[in-house]
PDB file of C-alpha atoms in Angstrom:
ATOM      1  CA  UNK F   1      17.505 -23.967 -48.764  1.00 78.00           C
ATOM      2  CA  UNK F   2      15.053 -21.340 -48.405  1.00 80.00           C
ATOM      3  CA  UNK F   3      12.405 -22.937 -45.970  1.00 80.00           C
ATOM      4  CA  UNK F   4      15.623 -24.317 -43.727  1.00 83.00           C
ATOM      5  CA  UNK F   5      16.701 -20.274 -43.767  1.00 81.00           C
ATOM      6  CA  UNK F   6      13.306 -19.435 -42.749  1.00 78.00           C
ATOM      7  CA  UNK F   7      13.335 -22.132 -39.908  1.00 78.00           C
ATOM      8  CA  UNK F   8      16.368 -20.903 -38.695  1.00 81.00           C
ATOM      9  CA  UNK F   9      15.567 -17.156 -38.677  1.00 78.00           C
ATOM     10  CA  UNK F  10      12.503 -18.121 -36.803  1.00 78.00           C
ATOM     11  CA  UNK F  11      14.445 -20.077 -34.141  1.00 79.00           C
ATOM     12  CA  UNK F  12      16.815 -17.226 -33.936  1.00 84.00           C
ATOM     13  CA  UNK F  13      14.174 -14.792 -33.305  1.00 80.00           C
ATOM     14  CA  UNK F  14      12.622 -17.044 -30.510  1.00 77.00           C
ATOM     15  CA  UNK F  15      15.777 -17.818 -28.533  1.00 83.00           C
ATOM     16  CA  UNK F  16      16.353 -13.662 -29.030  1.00 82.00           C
ATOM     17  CA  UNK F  17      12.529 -13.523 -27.757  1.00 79.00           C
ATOM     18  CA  UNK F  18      13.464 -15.623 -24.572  1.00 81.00           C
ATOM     19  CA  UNK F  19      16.696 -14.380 -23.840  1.00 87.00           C
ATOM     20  CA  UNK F  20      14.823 -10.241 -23.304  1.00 86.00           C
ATOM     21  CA  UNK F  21      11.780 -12.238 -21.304  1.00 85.00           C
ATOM     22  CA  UNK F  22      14.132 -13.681 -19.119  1.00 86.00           C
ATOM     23  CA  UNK F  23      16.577 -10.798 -18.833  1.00 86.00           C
ATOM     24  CA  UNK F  24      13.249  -8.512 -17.719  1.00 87.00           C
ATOM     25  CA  UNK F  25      12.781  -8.160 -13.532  1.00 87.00           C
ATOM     26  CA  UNK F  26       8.920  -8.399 -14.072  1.00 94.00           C
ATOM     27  CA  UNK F  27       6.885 -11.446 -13.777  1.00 95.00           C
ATOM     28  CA  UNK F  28       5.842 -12.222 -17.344  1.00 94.00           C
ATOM     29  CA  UNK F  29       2.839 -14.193 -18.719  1.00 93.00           C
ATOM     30  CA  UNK F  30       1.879 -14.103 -21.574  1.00 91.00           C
ATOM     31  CA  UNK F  31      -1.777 -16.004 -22.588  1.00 90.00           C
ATOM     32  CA  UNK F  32      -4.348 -16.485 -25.615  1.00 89.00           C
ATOM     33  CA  UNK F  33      -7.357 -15.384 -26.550  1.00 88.00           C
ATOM     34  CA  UNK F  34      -8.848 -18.889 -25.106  1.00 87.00           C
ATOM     35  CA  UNK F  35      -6.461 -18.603 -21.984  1.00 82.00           C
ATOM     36  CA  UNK F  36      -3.597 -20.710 -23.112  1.00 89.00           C
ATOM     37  CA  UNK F  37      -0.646 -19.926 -21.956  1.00 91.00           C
ATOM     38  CA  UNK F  38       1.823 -18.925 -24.230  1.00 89.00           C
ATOM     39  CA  UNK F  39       4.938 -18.357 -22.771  1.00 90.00           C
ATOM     40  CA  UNK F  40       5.795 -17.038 -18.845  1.00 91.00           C
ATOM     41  CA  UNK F  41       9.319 -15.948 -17.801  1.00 93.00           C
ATOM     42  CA  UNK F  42      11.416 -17.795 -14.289  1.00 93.00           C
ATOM     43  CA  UNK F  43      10.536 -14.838 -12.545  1.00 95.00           C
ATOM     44  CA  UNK F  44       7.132 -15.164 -13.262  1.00 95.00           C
ATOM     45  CA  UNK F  45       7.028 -18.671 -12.543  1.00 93.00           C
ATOM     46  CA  UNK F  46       8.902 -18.428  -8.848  1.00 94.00           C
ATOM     47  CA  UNK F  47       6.940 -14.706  -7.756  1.00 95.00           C
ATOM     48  CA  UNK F  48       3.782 -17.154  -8.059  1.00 95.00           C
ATOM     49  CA  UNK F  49       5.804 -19.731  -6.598  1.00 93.00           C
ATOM     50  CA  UNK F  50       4.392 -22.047  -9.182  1.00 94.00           C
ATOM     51  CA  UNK F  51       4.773 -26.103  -8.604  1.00 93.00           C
ATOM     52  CA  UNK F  52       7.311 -27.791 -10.998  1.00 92.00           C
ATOM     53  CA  UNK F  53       4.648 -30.289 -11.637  1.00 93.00           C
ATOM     54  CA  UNK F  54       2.501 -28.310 -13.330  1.00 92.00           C
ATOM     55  CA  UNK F  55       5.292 -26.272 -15.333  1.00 91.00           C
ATOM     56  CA  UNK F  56       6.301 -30.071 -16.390  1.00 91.00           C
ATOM     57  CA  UNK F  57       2.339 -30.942 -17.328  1.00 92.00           C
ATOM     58  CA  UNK F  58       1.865 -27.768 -19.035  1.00 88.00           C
ATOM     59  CA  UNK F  59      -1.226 -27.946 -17.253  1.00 89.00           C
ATOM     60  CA  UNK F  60      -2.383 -24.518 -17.963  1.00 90.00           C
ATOM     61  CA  UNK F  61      -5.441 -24.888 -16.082  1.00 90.00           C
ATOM     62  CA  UNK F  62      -3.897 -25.716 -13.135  1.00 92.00           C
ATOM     63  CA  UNK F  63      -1.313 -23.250 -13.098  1.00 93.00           C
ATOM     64  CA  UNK F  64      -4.382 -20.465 -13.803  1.00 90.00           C
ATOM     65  CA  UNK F  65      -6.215 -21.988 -10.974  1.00 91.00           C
ATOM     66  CA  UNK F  66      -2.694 -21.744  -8.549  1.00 92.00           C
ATOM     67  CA  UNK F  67      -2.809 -18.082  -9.637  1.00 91.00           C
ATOM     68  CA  UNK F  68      -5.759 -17.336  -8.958  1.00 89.00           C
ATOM     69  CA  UNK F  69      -5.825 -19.524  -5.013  1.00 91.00           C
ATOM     70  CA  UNK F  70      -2.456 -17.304  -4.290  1.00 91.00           C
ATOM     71  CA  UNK F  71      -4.559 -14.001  -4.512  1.00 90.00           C
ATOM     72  CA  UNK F  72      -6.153 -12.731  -1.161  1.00 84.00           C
ATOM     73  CA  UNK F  73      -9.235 -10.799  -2.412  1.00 66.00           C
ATOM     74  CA  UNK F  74     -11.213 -12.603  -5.085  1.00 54.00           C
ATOM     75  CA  UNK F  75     -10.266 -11.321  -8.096  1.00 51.00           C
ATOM     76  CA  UNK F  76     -12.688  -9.437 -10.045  1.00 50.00           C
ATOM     77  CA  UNK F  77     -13.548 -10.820 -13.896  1.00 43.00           C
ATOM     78  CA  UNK F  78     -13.458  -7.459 -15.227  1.00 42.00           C
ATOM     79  CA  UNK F  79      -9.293  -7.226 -13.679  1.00 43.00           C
ATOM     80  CA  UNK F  80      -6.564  -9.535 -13.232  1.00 53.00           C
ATOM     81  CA  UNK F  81      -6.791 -13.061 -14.940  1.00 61.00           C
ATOM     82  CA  UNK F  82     -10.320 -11.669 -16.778  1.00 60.00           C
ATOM     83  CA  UNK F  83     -11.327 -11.701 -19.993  1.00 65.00           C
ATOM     84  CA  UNK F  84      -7.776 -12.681 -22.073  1.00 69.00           C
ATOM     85  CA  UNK F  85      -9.645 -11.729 -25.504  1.00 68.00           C
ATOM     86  CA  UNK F  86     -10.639  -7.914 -23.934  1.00 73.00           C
ATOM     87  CA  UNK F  87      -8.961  -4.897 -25.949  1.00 78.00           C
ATOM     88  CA  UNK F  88      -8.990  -3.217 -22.438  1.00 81.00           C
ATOM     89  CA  UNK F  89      -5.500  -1.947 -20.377  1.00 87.00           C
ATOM     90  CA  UNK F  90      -5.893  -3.116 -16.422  1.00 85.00           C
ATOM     91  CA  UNK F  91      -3.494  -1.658 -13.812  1.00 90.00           C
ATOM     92  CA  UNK F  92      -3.927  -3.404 -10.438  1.00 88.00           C
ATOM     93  CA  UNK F  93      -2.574  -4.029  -7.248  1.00 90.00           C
ATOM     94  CA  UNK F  94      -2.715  -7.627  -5.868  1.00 91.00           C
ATOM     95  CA  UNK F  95      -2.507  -8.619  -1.962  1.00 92.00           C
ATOM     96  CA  UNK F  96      -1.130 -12.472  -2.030  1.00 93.00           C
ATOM     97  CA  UNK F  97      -2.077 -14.601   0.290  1.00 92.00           C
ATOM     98  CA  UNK F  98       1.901 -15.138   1.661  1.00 92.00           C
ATOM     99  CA  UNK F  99       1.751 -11.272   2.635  1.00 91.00           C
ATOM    100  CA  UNK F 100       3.311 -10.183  -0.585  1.00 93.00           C
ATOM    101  CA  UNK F 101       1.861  -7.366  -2.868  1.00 94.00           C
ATOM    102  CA  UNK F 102       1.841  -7.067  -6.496  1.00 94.00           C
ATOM    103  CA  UNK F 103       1.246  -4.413  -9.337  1.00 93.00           C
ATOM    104  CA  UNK F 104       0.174  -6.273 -12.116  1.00 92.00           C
ATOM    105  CA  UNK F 105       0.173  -4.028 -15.518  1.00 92.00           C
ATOM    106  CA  UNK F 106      -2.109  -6.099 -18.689  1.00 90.00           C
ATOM    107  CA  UNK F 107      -2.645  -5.243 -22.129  1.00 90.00           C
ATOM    108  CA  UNK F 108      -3.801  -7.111 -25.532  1.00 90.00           C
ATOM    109  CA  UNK F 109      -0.894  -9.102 -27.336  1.00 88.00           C
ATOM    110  CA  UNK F 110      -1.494  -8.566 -30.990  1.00 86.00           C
ATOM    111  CA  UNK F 111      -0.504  -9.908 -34.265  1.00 84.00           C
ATOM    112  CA  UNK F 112      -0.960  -6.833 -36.949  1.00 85.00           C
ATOM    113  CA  UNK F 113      -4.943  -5.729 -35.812  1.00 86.00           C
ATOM    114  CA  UNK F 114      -5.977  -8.638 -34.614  1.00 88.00           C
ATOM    115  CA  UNK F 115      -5.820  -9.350 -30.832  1.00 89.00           C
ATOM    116  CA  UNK F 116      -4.309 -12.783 -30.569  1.00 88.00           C
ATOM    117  CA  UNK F 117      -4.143 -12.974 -27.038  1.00 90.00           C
ATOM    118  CA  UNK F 118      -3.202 -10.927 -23.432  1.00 90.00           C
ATOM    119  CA  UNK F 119       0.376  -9.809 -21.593  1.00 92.00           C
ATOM    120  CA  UNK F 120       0.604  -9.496 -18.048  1.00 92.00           C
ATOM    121  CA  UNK F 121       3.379  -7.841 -16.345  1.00 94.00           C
ATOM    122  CA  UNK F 122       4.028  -8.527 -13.076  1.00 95.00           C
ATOM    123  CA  UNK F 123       6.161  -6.164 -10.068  1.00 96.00           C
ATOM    124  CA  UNK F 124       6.532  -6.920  -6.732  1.00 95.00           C
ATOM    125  CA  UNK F 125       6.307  -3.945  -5.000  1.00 95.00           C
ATOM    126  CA  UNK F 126       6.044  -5.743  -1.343  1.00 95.00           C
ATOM    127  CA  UNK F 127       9.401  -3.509   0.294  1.00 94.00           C
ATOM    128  CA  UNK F 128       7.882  -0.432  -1.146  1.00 94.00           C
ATOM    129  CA  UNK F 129       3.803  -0.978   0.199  1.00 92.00           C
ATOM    130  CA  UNK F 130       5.377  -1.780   3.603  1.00 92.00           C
ATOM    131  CA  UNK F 131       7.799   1.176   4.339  1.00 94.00           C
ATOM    132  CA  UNK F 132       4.526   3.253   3.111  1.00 92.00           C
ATOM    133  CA  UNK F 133       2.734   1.753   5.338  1.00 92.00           C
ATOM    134  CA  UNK F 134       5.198   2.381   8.198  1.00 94.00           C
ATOM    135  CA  UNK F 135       5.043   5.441   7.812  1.00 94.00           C
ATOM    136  CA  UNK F 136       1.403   6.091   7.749  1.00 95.00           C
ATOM    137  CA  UNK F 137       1.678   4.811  10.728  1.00 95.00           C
ATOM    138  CA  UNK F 138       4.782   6.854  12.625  1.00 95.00           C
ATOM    139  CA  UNK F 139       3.159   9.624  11.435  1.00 95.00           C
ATOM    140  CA  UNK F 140      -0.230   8.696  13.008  1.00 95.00           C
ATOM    141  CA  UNK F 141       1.815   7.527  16.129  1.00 95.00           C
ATOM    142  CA  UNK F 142       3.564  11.542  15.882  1.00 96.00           C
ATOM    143  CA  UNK F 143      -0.166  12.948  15.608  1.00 95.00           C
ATOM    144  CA  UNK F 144      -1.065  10.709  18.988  1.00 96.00           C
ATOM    145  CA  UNK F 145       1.653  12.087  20.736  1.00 95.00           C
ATOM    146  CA  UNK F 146       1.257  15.504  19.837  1.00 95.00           C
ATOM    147  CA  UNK F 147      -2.324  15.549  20.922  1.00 94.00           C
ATOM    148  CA  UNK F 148      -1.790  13.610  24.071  1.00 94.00           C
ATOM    149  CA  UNK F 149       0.543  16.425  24.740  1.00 92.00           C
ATOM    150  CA  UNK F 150      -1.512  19.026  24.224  1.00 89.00           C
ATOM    151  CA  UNK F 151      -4.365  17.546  26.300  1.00 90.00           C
ATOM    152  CA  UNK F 152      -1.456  17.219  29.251  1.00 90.00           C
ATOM    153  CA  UNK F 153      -0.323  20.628  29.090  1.00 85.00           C
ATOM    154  CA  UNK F 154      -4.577  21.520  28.587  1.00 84.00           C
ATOM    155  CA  UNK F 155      -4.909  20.002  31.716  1.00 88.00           C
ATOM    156  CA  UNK F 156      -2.044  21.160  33.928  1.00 85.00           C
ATOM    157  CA  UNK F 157      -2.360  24.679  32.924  1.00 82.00           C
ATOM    158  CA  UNK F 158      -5.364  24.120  34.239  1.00 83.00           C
ATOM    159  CA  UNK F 159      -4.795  22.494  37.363  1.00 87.00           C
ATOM    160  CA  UNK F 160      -1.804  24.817  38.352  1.00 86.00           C
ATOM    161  CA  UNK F 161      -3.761  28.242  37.394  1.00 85.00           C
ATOM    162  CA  UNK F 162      -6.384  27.760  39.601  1.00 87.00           C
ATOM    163  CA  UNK F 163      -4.331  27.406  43.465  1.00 89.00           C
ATOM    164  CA  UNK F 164      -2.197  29.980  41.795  1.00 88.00           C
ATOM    165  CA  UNK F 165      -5.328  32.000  41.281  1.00 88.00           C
ATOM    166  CA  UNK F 166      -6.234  31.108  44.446  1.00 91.00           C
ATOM    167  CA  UNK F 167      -2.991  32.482  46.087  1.00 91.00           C
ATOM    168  CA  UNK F 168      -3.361  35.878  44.203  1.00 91.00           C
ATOM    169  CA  UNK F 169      -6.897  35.941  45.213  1.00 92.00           C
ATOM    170  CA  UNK F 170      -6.366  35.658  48.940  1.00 93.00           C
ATOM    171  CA  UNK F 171      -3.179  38.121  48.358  1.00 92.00           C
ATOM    172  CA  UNK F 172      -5.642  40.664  47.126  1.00 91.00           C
ATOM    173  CA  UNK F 173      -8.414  40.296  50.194  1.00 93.00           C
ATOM    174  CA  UNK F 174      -5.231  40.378  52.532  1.00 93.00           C
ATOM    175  CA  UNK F 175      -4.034  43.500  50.910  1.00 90.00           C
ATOM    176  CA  UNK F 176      -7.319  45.274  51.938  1.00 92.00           C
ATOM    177  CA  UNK F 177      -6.652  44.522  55.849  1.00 93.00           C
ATOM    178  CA  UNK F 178      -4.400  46.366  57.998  1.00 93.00           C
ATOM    179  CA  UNK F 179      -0.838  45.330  57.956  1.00 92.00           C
ATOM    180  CA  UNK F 180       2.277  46.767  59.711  1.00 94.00           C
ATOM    181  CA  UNK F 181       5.683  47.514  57.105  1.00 93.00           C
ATOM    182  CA  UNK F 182       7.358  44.246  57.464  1.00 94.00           C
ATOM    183  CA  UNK F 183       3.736  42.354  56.530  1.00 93.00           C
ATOM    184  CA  UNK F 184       2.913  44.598  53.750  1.00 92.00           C
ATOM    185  CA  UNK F 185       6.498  44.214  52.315  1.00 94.00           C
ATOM    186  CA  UNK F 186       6.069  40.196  52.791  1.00 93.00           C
ATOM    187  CA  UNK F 187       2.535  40.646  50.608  1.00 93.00           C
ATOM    188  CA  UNK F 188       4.105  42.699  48.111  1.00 93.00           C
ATOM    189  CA  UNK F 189       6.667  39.690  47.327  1.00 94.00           C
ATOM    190  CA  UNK F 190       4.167  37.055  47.857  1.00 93.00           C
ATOM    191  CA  UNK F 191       2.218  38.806  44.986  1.00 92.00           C
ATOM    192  CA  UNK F 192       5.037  40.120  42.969  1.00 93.00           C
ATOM    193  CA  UNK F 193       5.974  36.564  43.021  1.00 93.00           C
ATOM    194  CA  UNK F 194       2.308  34.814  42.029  1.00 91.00           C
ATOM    195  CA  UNK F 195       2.480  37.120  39.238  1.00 90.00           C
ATOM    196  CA  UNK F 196       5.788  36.092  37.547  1.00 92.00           C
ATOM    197  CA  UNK F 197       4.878  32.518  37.987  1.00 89.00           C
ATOM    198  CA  UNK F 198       1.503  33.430  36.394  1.00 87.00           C
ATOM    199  CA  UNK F 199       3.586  35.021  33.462  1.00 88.00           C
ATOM    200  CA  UNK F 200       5.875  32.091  33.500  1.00 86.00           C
ATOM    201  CA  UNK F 201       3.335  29.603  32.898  1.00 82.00           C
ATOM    202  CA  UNK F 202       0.987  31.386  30.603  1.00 80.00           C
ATOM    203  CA  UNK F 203       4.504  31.303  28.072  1.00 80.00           C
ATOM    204  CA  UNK F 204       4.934  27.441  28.876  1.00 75.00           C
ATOM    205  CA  UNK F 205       1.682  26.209  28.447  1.00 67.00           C
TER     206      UNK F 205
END
């Protein structure tokens, strides 16, 4: 009667409790206070690319232990897969060793006030990190340009302002010497020229 109602509420509530874990995109694992896992969603379970074996053992160890060898940087104690009886929120970012990159999101699992074990939420934010990092790095690649510009133009302005000075310069000193009409009319376009290709390349460069 009553205890059979009870038992069936409670299985009810636990195929209800599976169904939303497995109907949520993130990772989830759920552990206890001593590190014994609880309960961990599909996704969860292929994200960490976990080995059948061990999901068929329920050899929580070793499936703590394949976490933990998939994780590039060593994972601190305080972070991550730490302390599983900790009150403490942790918000990290994992680099796996197969290139991918996780957020992980963990709080305390409790049961009234009393902390009866740790969630972790798992996203795989891999497509999102690497369009970031492209374009960090077009926009380095932009600032490279730009400046390699720059130092061009620097540089030619340079190099064609000083024969042009040059030309101007020799313009003047022939200016001071006698000339008959036609010369002095061939100086005056000779420097009438050097100047607008002065002008012109003082607005280029």
């Amino acid at each position: 009667g009553q205890q059979h109602k009870a038992a069936s509420d409670l299985n009810i509530m636990s195929s209800h409790l599976r169904a939303t874990l497995e109907a949520t995109a993130n990772g989830i694992l759920l552990v206890d206070t001593e590190g014994v896992i609880l309960n961990m969603n599909r996704r969860f379970s292929t994200m960490w690319d976990v080995p059948q074996a061990l999901l068929d053992s329920r050899d929580d160890t070793g499936i703590m232990e394949h976490l933990r060898s998939q994780v590039e940087a060593e994972i601190d104690h305080d972070s991550g897969f730490g302390d599983t009886a900790s009150d403490t929120e942790y918000f990290e970012t994992q680099f796996l060793k197969n290139g991918r990159v996780y957020e992980c999101s963990s709080h305390a699992a409790r049961s009234g006030e009393e902390i009866i074990g740790r969630v972790y939420s798992y996203n795989d934010v891999t497509e999102r990190y690497r369009t970031q990092k492209e374009l960090i790095a077009a926009h380095d690649e932009a600032r490279r340009a730009s400046q390699a510009k720059g130092d061009f133009l620097a540089m030619m302005s340079h190099e064609i302002r000083t024969p042009m000075n040059g030309v101007l310069g020799i313009a003047q000193l022939l200016a001071g010497t006698e000339l008959n009409p036609e010369q002095a009319n061939y100086l005056r376009i000779i420097r009438s020229s050097g100047q607008t290709l002065l002008a012109i390349l003082n607005d280029i460069l």
